[in-house]
Tab-separated table of C-alpha atoms in Angstrom:
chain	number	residue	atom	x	y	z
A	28	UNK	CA	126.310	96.348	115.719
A	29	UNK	CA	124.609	99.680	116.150
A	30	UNK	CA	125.886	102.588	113.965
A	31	UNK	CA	124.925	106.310	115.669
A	32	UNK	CA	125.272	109.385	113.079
A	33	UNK	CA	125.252	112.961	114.325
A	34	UNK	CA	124.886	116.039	112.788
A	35	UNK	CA	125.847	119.207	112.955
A	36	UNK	CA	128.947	118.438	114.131
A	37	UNK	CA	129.203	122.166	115.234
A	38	UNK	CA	126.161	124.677	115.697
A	39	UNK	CA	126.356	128.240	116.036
A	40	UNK	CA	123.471	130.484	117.534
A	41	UNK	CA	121.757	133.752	118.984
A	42	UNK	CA	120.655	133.623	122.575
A	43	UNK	CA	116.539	133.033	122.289
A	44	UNK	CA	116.908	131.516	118.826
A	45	UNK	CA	116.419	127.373	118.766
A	46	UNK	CA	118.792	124.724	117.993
A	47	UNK	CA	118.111	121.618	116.757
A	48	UNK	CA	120.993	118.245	116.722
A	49	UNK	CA	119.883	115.202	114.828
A	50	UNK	CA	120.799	111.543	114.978
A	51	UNK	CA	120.400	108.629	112.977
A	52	UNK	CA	120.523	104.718	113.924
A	53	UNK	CA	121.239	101.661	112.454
A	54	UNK	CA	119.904	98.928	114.282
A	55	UNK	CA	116.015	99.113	114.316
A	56	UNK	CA	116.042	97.004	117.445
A	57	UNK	CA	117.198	100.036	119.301
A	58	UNK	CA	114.381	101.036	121.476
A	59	UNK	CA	115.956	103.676	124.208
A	60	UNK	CA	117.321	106.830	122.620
A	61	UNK	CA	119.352	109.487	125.644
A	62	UNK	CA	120.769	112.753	125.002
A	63	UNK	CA	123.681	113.806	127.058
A	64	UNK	CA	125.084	117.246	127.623
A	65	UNK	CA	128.856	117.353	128.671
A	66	UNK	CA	130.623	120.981	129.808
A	67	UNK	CA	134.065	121.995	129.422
A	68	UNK	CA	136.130	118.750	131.734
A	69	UNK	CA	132.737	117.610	133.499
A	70	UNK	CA	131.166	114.575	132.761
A	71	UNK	CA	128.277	113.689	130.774
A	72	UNK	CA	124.891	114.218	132.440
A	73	UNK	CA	121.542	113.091	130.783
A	74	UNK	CA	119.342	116.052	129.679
A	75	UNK	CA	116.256	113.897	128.105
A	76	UNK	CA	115.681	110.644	127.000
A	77	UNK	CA	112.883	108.658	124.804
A	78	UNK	CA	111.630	104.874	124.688
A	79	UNK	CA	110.451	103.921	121.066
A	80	UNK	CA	107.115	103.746	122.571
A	81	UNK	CA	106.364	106.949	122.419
A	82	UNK	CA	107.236	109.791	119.379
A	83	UNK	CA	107.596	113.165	121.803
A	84	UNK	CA	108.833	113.981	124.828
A	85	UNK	CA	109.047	117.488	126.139
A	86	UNK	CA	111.010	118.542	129.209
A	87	UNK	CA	110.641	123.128	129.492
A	88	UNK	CA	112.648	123.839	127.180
A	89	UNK	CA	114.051	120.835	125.318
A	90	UNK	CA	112.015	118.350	123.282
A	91	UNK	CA	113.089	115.208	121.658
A	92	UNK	CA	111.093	113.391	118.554
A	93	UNK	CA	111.905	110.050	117.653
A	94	UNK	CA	110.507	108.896	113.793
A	95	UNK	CA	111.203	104.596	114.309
A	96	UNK	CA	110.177	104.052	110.260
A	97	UNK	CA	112.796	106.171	109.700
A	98	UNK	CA	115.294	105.475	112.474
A	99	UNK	CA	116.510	109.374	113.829
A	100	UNK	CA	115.289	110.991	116.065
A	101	UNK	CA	116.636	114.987	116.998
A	102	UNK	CA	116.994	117.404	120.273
A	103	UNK	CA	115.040	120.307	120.252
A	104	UNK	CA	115.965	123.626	122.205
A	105	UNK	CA	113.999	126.629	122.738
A	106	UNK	CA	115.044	129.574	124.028
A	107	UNK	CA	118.898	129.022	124.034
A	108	UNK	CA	120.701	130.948	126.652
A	109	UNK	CA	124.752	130.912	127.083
A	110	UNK	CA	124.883	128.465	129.577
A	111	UNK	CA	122.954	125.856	126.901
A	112	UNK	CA	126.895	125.885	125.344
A	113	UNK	CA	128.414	122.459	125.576
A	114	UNK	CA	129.136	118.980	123.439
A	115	UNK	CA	125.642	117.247	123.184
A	116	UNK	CA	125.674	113.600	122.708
A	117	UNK	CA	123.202	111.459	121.554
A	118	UNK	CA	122.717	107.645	122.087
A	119	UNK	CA	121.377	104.667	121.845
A	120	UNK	CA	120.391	101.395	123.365
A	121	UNK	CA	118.446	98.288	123.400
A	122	UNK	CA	116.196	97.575	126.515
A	123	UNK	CA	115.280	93.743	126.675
A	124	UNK	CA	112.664	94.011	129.030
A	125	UNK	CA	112.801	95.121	133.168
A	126	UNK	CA	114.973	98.410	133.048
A	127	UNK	CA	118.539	97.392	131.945
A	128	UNK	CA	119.587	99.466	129.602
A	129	UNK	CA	123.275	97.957	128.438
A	130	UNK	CA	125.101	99.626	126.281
A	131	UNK	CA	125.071	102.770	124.957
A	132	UNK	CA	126.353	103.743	121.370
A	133	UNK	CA	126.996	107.082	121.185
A	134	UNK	CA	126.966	109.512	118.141
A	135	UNK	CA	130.065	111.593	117.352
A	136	UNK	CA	128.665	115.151	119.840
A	137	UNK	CA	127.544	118.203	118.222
A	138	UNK	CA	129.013	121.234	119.736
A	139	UNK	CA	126.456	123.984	120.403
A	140	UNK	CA	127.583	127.696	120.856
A	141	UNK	CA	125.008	130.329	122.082
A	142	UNK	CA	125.920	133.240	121.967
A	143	UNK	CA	124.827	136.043	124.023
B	19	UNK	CA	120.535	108.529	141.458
B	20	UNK	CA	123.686	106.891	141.791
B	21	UNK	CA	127.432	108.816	143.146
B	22	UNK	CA	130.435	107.928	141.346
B	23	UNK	CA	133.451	108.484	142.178
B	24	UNK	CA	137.054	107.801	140.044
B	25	UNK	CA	140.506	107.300	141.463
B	26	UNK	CA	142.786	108.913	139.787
B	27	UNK	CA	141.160	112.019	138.787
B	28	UNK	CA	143.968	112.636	136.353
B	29	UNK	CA	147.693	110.774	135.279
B	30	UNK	CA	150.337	111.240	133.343
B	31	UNK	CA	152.605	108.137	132.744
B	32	UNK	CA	155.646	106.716	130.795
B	33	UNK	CA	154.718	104.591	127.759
B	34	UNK	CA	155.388	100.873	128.374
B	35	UNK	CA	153.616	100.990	132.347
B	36	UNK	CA	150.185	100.621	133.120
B	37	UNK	CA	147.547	102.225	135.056
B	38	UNK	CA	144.839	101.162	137.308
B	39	UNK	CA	141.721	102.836	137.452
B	40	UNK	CA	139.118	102.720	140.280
B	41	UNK	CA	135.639	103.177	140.320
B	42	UNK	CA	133.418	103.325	143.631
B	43	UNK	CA	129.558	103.712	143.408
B	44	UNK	CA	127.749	104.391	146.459
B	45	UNK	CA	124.891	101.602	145.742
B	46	UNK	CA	124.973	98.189	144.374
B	47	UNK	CA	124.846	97.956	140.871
B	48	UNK	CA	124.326	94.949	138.598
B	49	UNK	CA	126.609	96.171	135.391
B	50	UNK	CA	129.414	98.412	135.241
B	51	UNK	CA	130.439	100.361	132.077
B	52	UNK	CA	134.128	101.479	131.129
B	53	UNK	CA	134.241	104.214	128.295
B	54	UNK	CA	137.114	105.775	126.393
B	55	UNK	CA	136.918	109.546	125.472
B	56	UNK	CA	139.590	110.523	123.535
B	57	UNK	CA	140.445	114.065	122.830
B	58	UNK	CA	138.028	115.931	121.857
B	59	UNK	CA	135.935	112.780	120.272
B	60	UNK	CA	132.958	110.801	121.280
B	61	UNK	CA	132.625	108.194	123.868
B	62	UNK	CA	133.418	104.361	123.240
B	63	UNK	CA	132.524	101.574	124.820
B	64	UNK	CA	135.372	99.162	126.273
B	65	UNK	CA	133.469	96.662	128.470
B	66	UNK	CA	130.545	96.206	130.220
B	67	UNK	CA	131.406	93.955	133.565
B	68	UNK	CA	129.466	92.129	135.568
B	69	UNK	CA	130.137	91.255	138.954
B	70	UNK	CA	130.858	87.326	139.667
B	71	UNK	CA	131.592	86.731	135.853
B	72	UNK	CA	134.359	87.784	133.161
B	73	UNK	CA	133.651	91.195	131.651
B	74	UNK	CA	132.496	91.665	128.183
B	75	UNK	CA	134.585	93.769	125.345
B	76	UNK	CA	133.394	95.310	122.850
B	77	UNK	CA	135.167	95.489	119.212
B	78	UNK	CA	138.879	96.340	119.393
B	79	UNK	CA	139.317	96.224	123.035
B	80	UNK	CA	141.333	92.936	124.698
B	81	UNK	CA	141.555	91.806	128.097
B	82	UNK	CA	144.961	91.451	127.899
B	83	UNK	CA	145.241	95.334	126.894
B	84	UNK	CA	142.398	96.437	129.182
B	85	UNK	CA	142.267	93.772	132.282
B	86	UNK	CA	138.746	94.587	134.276
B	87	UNK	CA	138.135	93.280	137.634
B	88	UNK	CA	134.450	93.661	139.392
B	89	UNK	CA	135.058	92.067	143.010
B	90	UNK	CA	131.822	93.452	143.960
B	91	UNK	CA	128.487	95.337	143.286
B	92	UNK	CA	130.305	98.955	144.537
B	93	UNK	CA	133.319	98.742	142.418
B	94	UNK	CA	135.815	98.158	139.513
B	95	UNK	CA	138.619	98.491	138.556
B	96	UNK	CA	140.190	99.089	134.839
B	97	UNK	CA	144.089	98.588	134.084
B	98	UNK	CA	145.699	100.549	130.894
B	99	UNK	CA	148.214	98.299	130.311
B	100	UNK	CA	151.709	98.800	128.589
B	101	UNK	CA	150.800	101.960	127.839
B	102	UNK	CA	151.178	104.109	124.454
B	103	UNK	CA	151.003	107.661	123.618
B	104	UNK	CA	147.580	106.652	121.911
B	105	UNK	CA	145.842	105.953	125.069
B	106	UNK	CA	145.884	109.422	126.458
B	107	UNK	CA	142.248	109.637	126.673
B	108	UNK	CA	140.030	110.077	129.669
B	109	UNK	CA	138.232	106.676	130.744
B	110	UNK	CA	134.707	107.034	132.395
B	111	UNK	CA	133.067	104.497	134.259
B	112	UNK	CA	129.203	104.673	134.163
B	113	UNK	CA	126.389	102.600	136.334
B	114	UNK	CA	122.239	102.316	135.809
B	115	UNK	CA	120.983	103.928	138.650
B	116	UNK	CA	117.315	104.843	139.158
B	117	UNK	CA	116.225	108.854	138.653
B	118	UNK	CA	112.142	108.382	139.547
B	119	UNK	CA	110.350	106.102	137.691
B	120	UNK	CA	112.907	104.892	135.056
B	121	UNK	CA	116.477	103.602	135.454
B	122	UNK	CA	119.506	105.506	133.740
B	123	UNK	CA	123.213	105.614	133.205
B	124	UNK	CA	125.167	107.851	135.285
B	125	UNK	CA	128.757	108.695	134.594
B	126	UNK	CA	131.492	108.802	136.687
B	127	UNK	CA	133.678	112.268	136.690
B	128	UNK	CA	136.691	110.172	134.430
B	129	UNK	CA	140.099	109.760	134.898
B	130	UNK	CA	142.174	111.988	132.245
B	131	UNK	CA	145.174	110.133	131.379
B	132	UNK	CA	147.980	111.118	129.240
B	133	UNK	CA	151.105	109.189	127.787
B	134	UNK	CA	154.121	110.345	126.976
């Protein structure tokens, strides 16, 4: 089955600087890639998401690049502010056709900290 | 985008008992997820279930531990049964919903459960 590595596991950084989370897969039939953000007891709430169709998709001020020859793809965000602080999650999926998306496989959250 | 709502919100029960867990979506849905968070980790994947036919588990989940029933597209229900200290987790149910042009999963707000 599908294998999802994250990394960092923890990231620490200035408000305005970037932060960037990365994730690898397993499966190379995996062809829908999420990102979730979860706060402090709330549940997770997708931030961004990218088919394997396409290798960049930009949403203000978070980005997401997927590289399918070399099966990661990372979260990008500009412009951190405090209220960016929370577990991020990425995931992923195979979509056999129509717009099911089945399971998701989640990698192990990388816990961002921006500090003001 | 779909509502989800969770009954309990939270639990704490005796080891040995069991626990049912509700889940109520406001539209219908084909598939239903059930996901285990444990503390402080990433979320897993205990069964997908369809409505009209058995549900599916994944790896190290049984029915027998983890009986699903899907009576209908709006709901599910998940029982925690005989109940160890090892389930304390919180238990998230998630449905595909559509957010504009593309369909994605939405979570429901969990159930935290501990054990004693």
């Amino acid at each position: 089955g599908e294998n999802v590595e994250q990394h960092p596991s923890t990231l620490s950084v200035q408000e305005g600087d970037s932060a960037v989370i990365k994730c690898t897969y397993s499966d190379s039939a995996s062809n829908y890639f999420p990102w979730y953000k979860q706060e402090l007891g709330k549940r997770p709430q997708l931030i961004i998401d990218i088919r394997s169709n396409v290798g960049e998709k930009k949403d203000q001020r978070i980005a997401v690049t997927l590289n399918k020859t070399a099966k990661h793809f990372s979260l990008h965000i500009t412009e951190t502010q405090p209220e960016d602080s929370a577990v991020y999650f990425c995931a992923a999926s195979y979509l056999a056709g129509g717009t099911s998306y089945g399971k998701l496989t989640f990698g192990q959250g990388t816990i961002l900290t921006v500090h003001p | 985008s779909a509502v989800i709502s969770q009954k309990p919100s939270r639990d704490i029960c005796q080891r040995g008992t069991s626990l049912t867990i509700q889940c109520q979506v406001d539209s219908q849905v084909t598939m239903m997820f059930w996901y285990r968070q444990q503390p402080g980790q990433s979320l897993t994947l205990i069964a997908t279930a369809n409505q009209g036919s058995e549900a599916t588990y994944e790896s190290g989940f049984v029915i027998d531990k983890f009986p699903i029933s899907r009576p209908n597209l709006t709901f599910s229900t998940l029982t925690v049964s005989n109940m160890s200290p090892e389930d304390s987790s919180i238990y998230l149910c998630s449905v595909e919903g559509s957010s504009g042009s593309y369909d994605e999963q939405f979570f429901g707000p969990g159930t935290r459960l501990t054990v004693l």
